[in-house]
Short mmCIF file of C-alpha atoms in Angstrom, two decimals:
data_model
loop_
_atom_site.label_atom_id
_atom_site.label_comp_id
_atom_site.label_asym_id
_atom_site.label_seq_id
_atom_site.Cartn_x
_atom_site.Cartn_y
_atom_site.Cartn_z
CA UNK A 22 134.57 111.68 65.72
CA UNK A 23 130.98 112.17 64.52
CA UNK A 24 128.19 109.89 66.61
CA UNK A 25 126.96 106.85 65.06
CA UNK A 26 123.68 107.44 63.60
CA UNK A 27 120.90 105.25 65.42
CA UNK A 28 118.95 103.13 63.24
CA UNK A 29 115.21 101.76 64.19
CA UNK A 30 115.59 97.61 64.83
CA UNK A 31 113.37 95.31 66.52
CA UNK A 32 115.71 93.36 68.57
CA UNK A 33 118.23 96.70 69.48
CA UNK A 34 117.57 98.75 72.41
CA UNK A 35 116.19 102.58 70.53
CA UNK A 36 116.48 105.68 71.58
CA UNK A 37 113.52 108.27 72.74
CA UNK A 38 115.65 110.68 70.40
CA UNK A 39 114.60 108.36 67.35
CA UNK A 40 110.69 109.04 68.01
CA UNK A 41 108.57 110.98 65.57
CA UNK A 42 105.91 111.61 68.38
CA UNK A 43 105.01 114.65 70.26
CA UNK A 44 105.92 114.76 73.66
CA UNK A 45 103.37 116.86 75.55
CA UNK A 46 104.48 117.39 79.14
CA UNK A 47 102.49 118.48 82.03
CA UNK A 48 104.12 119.50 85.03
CA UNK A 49 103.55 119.07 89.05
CA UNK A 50 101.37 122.09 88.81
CA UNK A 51 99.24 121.36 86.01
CA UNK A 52 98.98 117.90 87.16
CA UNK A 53 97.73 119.62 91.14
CA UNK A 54 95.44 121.54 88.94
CA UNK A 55 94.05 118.75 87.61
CA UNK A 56 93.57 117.30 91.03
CA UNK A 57 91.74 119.98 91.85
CA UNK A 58 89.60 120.27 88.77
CA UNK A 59 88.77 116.54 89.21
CA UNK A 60 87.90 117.05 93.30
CA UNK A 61 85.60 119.65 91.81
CA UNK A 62 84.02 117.63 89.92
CA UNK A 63 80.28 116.55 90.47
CA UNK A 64 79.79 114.06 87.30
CA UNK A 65 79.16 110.29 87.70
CA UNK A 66 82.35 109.17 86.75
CA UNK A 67 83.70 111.12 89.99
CA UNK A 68 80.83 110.28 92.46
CA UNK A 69 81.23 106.79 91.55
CA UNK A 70 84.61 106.56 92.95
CA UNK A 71 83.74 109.28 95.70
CA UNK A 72 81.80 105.97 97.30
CA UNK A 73 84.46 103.58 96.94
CA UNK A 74 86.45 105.58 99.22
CA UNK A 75 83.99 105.50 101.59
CA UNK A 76 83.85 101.94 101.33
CA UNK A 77 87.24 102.12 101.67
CA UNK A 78 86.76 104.16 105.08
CA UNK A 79 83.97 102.24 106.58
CA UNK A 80 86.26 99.07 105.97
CA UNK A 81 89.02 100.37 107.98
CA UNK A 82 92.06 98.12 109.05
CA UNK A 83 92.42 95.16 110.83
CA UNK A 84 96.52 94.78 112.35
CA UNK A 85 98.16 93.74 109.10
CA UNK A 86 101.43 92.86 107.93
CA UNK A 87 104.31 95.52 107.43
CA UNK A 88 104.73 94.36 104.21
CA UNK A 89 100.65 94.51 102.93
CA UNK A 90 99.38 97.13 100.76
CA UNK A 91 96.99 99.17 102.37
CA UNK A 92 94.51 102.23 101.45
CA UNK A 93 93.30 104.06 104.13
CA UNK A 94 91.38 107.09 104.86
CA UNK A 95 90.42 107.63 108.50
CA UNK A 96 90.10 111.39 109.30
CA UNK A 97 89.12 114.03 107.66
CA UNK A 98 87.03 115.08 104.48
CA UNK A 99 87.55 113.54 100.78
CA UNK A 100 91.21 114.99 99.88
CA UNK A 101 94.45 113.49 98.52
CA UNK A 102 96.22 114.60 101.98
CA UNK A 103 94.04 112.39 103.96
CA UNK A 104 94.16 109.38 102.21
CA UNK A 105 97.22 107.58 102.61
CA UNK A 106 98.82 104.25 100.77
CA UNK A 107 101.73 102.07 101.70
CA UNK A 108 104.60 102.17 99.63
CA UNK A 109 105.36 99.15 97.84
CA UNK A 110 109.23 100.00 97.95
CA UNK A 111 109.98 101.44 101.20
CA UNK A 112 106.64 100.48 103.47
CA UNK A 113 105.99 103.77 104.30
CA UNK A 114 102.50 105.35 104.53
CA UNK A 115 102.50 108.66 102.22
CA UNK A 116 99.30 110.76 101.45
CA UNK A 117 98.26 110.69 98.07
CA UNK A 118 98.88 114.77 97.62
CA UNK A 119 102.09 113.95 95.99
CA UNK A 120 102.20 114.95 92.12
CA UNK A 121 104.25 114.61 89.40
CA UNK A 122 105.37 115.21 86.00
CA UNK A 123 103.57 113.50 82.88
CA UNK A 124 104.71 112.88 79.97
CA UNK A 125 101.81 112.02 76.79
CA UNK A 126 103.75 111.13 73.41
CA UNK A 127 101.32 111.51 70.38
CA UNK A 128 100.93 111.72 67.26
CA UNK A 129 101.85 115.42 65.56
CA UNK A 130 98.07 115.34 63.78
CA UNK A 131 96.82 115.39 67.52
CA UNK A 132 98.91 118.66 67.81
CA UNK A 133 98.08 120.04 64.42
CA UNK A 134 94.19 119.89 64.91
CA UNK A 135 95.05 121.66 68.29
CA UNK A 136 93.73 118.90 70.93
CA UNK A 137 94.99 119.10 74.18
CA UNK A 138 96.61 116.22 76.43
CA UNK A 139 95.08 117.63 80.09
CA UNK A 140 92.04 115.14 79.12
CA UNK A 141 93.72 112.13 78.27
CA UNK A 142 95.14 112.86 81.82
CA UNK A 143 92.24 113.61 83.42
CA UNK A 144 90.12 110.26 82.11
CA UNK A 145 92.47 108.35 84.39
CA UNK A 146 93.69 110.40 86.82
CA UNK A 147 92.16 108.78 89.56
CA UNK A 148 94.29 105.32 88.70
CA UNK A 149 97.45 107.13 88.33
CA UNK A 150 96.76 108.82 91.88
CA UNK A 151 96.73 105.45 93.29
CA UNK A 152 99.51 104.18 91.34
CA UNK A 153 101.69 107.25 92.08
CA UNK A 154 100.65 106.54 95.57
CA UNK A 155 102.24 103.48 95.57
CA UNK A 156 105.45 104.36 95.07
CA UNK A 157 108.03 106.38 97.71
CA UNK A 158 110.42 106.66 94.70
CA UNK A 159 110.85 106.15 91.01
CA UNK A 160 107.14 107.91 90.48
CA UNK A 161 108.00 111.76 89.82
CA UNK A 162 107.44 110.87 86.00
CA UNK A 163 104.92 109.30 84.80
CA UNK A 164 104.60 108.27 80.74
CA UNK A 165 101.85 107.90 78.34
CA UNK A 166 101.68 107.20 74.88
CA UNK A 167 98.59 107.60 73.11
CA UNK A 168 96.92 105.91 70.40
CA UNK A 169 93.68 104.86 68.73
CA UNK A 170 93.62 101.22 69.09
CA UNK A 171 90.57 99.10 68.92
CA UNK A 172 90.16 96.57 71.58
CA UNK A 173 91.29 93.37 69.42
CA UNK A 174 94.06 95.42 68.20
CA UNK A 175 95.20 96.72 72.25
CA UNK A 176 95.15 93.00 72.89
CA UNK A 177 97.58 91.94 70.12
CA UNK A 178 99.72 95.25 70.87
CA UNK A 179 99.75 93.38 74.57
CA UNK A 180 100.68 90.23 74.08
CA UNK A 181 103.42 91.38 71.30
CA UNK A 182 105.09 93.24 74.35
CA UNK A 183 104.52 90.44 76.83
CA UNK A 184 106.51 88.47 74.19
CA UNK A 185 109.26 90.74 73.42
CA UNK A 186 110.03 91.52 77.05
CA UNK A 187 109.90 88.22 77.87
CA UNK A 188 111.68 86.12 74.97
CA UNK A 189 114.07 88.98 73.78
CA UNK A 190 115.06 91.76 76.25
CA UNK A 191 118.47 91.45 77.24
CA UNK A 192 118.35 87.60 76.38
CA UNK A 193 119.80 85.53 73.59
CA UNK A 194 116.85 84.79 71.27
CA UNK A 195 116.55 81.02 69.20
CA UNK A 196 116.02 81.86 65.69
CA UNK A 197 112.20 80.19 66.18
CA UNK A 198 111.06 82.94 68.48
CA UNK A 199 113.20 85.85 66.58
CA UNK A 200 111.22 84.62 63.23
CA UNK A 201 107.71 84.61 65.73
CA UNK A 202 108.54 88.68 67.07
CA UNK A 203 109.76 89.53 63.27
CA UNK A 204 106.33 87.89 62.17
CA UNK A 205 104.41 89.15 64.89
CA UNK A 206 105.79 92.70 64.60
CA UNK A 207 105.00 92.88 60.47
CA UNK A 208 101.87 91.64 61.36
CA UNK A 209 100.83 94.48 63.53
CA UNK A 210 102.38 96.94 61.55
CA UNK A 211 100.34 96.34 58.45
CA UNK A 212 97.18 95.46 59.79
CA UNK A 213 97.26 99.26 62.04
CA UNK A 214 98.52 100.68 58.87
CA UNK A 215 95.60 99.30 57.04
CA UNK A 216 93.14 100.42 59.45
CA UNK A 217 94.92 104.02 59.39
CA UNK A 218 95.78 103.91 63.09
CA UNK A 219 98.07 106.70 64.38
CA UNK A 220 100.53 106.19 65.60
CA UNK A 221 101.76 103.50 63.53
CA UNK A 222 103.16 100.91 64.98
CA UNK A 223 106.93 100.83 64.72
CA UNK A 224 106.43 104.50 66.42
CA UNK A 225 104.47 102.69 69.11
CA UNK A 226 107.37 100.07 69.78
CA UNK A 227 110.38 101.65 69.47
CA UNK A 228 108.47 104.82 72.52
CA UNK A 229 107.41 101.77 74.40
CA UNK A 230 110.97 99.93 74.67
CA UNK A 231 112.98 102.87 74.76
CA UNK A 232 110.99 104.25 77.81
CA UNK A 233 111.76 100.73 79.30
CA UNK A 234 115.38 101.19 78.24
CA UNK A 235 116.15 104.45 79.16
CA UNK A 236 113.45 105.69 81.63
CA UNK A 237 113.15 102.30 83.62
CA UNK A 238 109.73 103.54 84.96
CA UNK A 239 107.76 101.30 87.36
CA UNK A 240 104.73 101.58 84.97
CA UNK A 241 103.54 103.16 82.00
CA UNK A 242 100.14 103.81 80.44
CA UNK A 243 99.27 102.84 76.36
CA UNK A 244 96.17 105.15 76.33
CA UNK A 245 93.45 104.47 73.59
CA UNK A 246 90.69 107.40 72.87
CA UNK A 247 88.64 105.35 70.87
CA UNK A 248 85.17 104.89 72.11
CA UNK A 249 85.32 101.21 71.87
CA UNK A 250 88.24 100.46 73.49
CA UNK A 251 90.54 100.38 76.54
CA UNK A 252 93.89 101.92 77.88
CA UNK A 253 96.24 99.25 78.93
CA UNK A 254 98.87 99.70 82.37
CA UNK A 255 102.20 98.01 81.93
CA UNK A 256 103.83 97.02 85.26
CA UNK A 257 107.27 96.22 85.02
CA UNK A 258 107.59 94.15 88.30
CA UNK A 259 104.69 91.70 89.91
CA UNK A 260 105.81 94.13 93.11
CA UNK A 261 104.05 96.99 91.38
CA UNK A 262 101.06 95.40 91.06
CA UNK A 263 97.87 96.70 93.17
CA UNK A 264 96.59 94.27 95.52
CA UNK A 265 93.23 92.79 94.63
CA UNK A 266 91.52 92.51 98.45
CA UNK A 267 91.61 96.44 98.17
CA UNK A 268 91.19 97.32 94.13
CA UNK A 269 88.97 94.40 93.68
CA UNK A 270 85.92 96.57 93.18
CA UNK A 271 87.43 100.19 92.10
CA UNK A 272 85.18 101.70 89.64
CA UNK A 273 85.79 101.18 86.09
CA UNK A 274 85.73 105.04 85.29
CA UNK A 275 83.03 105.07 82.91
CA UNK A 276 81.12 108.32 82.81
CA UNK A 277 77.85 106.36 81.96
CA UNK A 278 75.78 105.65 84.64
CA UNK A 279 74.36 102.52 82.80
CA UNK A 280 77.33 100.75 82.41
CA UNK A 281 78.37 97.44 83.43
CA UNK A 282 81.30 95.56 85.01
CA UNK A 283 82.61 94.67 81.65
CA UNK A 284 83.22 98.25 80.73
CA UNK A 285 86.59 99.73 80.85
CA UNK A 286 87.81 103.06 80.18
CA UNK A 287 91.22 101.61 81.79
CA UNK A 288 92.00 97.99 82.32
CA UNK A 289 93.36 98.49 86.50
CA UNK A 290 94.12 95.03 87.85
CA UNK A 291 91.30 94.64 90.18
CA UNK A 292 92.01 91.29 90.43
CA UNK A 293 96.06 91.36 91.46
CA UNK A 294 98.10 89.64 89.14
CA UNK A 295 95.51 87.11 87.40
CA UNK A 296 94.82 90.59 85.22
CA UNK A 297 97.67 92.91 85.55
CA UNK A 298 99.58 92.82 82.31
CA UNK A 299 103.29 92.83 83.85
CA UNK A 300 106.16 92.62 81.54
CA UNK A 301 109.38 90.59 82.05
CA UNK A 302 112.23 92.84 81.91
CA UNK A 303 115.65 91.60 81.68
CA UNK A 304 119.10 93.34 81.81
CA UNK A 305 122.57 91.97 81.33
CA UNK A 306 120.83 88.19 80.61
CA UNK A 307 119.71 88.36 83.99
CA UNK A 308 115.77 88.76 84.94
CA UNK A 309 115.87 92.29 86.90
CA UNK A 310 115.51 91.85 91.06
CA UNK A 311 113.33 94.10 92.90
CA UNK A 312 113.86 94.64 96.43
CA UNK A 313 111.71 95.34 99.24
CA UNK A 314 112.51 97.68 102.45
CA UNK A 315 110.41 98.44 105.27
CA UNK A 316 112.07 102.26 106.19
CA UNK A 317 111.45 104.75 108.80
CA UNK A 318 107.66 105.97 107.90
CA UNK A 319 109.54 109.89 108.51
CA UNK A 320 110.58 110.48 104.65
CA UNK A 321 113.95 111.84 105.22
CA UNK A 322 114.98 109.22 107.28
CA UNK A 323 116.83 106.72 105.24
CA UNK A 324 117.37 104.28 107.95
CA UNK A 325 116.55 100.42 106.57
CA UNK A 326 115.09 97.96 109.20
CA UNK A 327 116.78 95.01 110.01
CA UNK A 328 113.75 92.82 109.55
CA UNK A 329 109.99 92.76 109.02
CA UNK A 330 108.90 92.34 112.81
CA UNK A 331 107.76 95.22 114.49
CA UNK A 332 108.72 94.85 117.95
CA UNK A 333 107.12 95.60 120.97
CA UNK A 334 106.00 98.82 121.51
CA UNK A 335 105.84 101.21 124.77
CA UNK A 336 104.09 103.77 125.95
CA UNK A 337 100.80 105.69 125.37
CA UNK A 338 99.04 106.31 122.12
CA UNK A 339 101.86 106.68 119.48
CA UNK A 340 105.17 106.42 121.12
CA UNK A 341 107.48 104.35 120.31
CA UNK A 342 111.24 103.21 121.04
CA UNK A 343 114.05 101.25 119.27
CA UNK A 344 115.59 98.73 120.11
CA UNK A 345 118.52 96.52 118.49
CA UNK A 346 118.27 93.25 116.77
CA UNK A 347 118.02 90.21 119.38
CA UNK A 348 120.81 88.26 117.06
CA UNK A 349 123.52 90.53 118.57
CA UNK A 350 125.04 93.17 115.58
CA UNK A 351 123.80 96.91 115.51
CA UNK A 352 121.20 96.57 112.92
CA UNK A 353 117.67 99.28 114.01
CA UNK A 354 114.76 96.81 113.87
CA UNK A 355 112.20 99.94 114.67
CA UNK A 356 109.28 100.06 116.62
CA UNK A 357 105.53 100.17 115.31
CA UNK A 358 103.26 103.09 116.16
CA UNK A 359 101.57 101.47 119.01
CA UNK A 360 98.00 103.39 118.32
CA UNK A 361 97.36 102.34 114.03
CA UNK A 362 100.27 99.71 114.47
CA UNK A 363 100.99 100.62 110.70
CA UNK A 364 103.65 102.49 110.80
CA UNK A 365 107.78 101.89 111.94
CA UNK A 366 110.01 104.42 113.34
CA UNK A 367 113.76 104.08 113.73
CA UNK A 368 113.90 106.83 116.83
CA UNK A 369 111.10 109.12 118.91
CA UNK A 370 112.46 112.12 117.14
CA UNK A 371 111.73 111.06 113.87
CA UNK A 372 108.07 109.55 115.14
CA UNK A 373 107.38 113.30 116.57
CA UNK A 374 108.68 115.07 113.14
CA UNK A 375 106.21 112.71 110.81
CA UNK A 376 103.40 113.52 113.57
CA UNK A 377 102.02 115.93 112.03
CA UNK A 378 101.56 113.91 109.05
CA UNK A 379 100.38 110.80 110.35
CA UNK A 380 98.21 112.07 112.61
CA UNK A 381 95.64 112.40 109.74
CA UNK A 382 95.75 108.88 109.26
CA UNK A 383 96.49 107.39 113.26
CA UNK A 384 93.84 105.48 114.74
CA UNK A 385 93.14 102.28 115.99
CA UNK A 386 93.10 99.15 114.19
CA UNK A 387 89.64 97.24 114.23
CA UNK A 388 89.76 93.84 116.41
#
């Protein structure tokens, strides 16, 4: 029996396979070349945040939480493998040399006048290093969809998808907020068809929900070239978002050296969630649950800690041992690295195989 052609609605989860858009894909070793290009470079844009991760280094850390974000570069000269990030998923602290595949859906006419997508990933590579950095797993892809929004018209786009995901998704809708989206969404359309936008914007929703459909990703990037606007991150868990007491004065990316705080290339949460634009996704009527582990910092070790408290630790500089939980059952609680006291290891072994990692990033914590 034939498959049921899919037809575009508002309110039904679409298909990627329904797009019109280009998808332009860059793999992990365009994406390292990239890297490198960008380490290479000596313009303003690149200096700028050269010095906020030296602010980051002269800051260093104080003995934090298990569970805190934290940014940290310690040893070493200015390179992704020395500057390290906890994991907002598994509490582990990974260098940021880890790359991964993007995906840029675009317009064909972007294709037809031959421009490439290695810039649009370039203008913000430095955010979607950190991002990326973030995460221990459900990172390898990252998605972007670009457009030429205005900045009134990336702010409507915005709060439309704040609405749907929050009202609709997986929920039953009342017929006053179904007529608000239906309104909402013919507004849109014909005031970017108007102002010849590309692409339109049913092409814009359906990549947009279908990526939150079908790809689940932990964020995802609506990129705007135009010279008066802004590229908008969508976080699709409060989890996700970058803490403020460390992004709460990361450049804004702007290549001019006159510019002011109120200039954006990309709109990064520097202020936590009081600016992150996170979107309530729902599944099965029920409001999706994130959960937090604190792992073994050795990334093949899937051991899961009992609990959040680190334990005592023994020994010189950064030995460790485990012991079990106090409460009796067989659960590994791990021991913290007792030199950078950042760190949790479910048996020496493991602590000795990661060594060589975290020895880049081991030192000890300010009083």
């Amino acid at each position: 029996m034939p498959r049921r052609k899919q037809f575009y609605s508002i309110f039904s989860p679409p298909s990627l396979s329904m797009s019109e858009l280009v998808k332009t894909t860059l793999d992990h070793d365009e994406t390292d070349l990239l890297i490198d290009q960008w380490l290479d470079h000596r313009g303003h844009g690149q200096l700028a945040y050269y010095e906020w991760f030296s602010d980051i280094r002269e800051r260093r850390h104080a003995v934090l939480s298990q569970k805190k974000q934290i940014l940290a570069w310690n040893k070493g000269e200015f390179v992704p493998e020395n500057v390290f990030c906890r994991t907002v998923d598994t509490g582990r602290l990974i260098p940021l040399d880890r790359t991964w595949t993007t995906h840029v859906y675009h317009h064909h006419s972007f294709k037809d006048r031959g421009l490439p997508m290695k810039p649009v990933v370039f203008t913000i590579l430095p955010e979607l290093m950190l991002l990326r950095g973030m995460h221990d797993v459900g990172c390898d892809e990252i998605y972007i969809i670009v457009t030429d929004l205005k900045r009134q018209e990336m702010d409507d786009v915005t709060e439309y998808f704040k609405m749907v995901c929050r009202y609709s998704s997986g929920r039953t809708r009342k017929p006053s907020m179904e007529r608000r989206i239906r309104y909402e969404h013919m507004r849109l359309t014909h005031t970017l068809l108007r102002q010849r936008r590309t692409p339109c914007f049913p092409q814009i929703d359906l990549v947009v929900r279908a990526l939150l459909y079908d790809k689940q990703p932990r964020f995802f990037v609506l990129f705007s070239h135009h010279g008066t606007s802004y590229s908008q991150i969508f976080f699709t868990h409060t989890s996700y978002v970058p803490d403020a007491d460390i992004f709460y004065d990361l450049p804004t990316g702007c290549p001019n050296p006159c510019c002011n705080d109120d200039c954006e290339m990309i709109r990064f949460p520097r202020r936590g969630l009081e600016t992150a634009t996170v979107l309530n996704i729902w599944g099965k009527g029920r409001r999706r649950k994130i959960q937090t582990r604190s792992m073994c910092n050795w990334v093949d070790c899937n051991v899961l800690f009992a609990n959040e408290d680190s334990g005592s630790t023994t020994g010189s500089g950064s030995d460790i041992s485990v012991r079990s939980s106090d409460s009796g059952d067989d659960r590994i609680t791990g021991q913290t690295c007792s030199k950078c006291k950042l760190v949790k290891y479910c048996s020496v072994d493991h602590q000795r195989k990661d060594w060589e990692e975290h020895r880049r990033v081991c030192v000890k914590p300010i009083v």
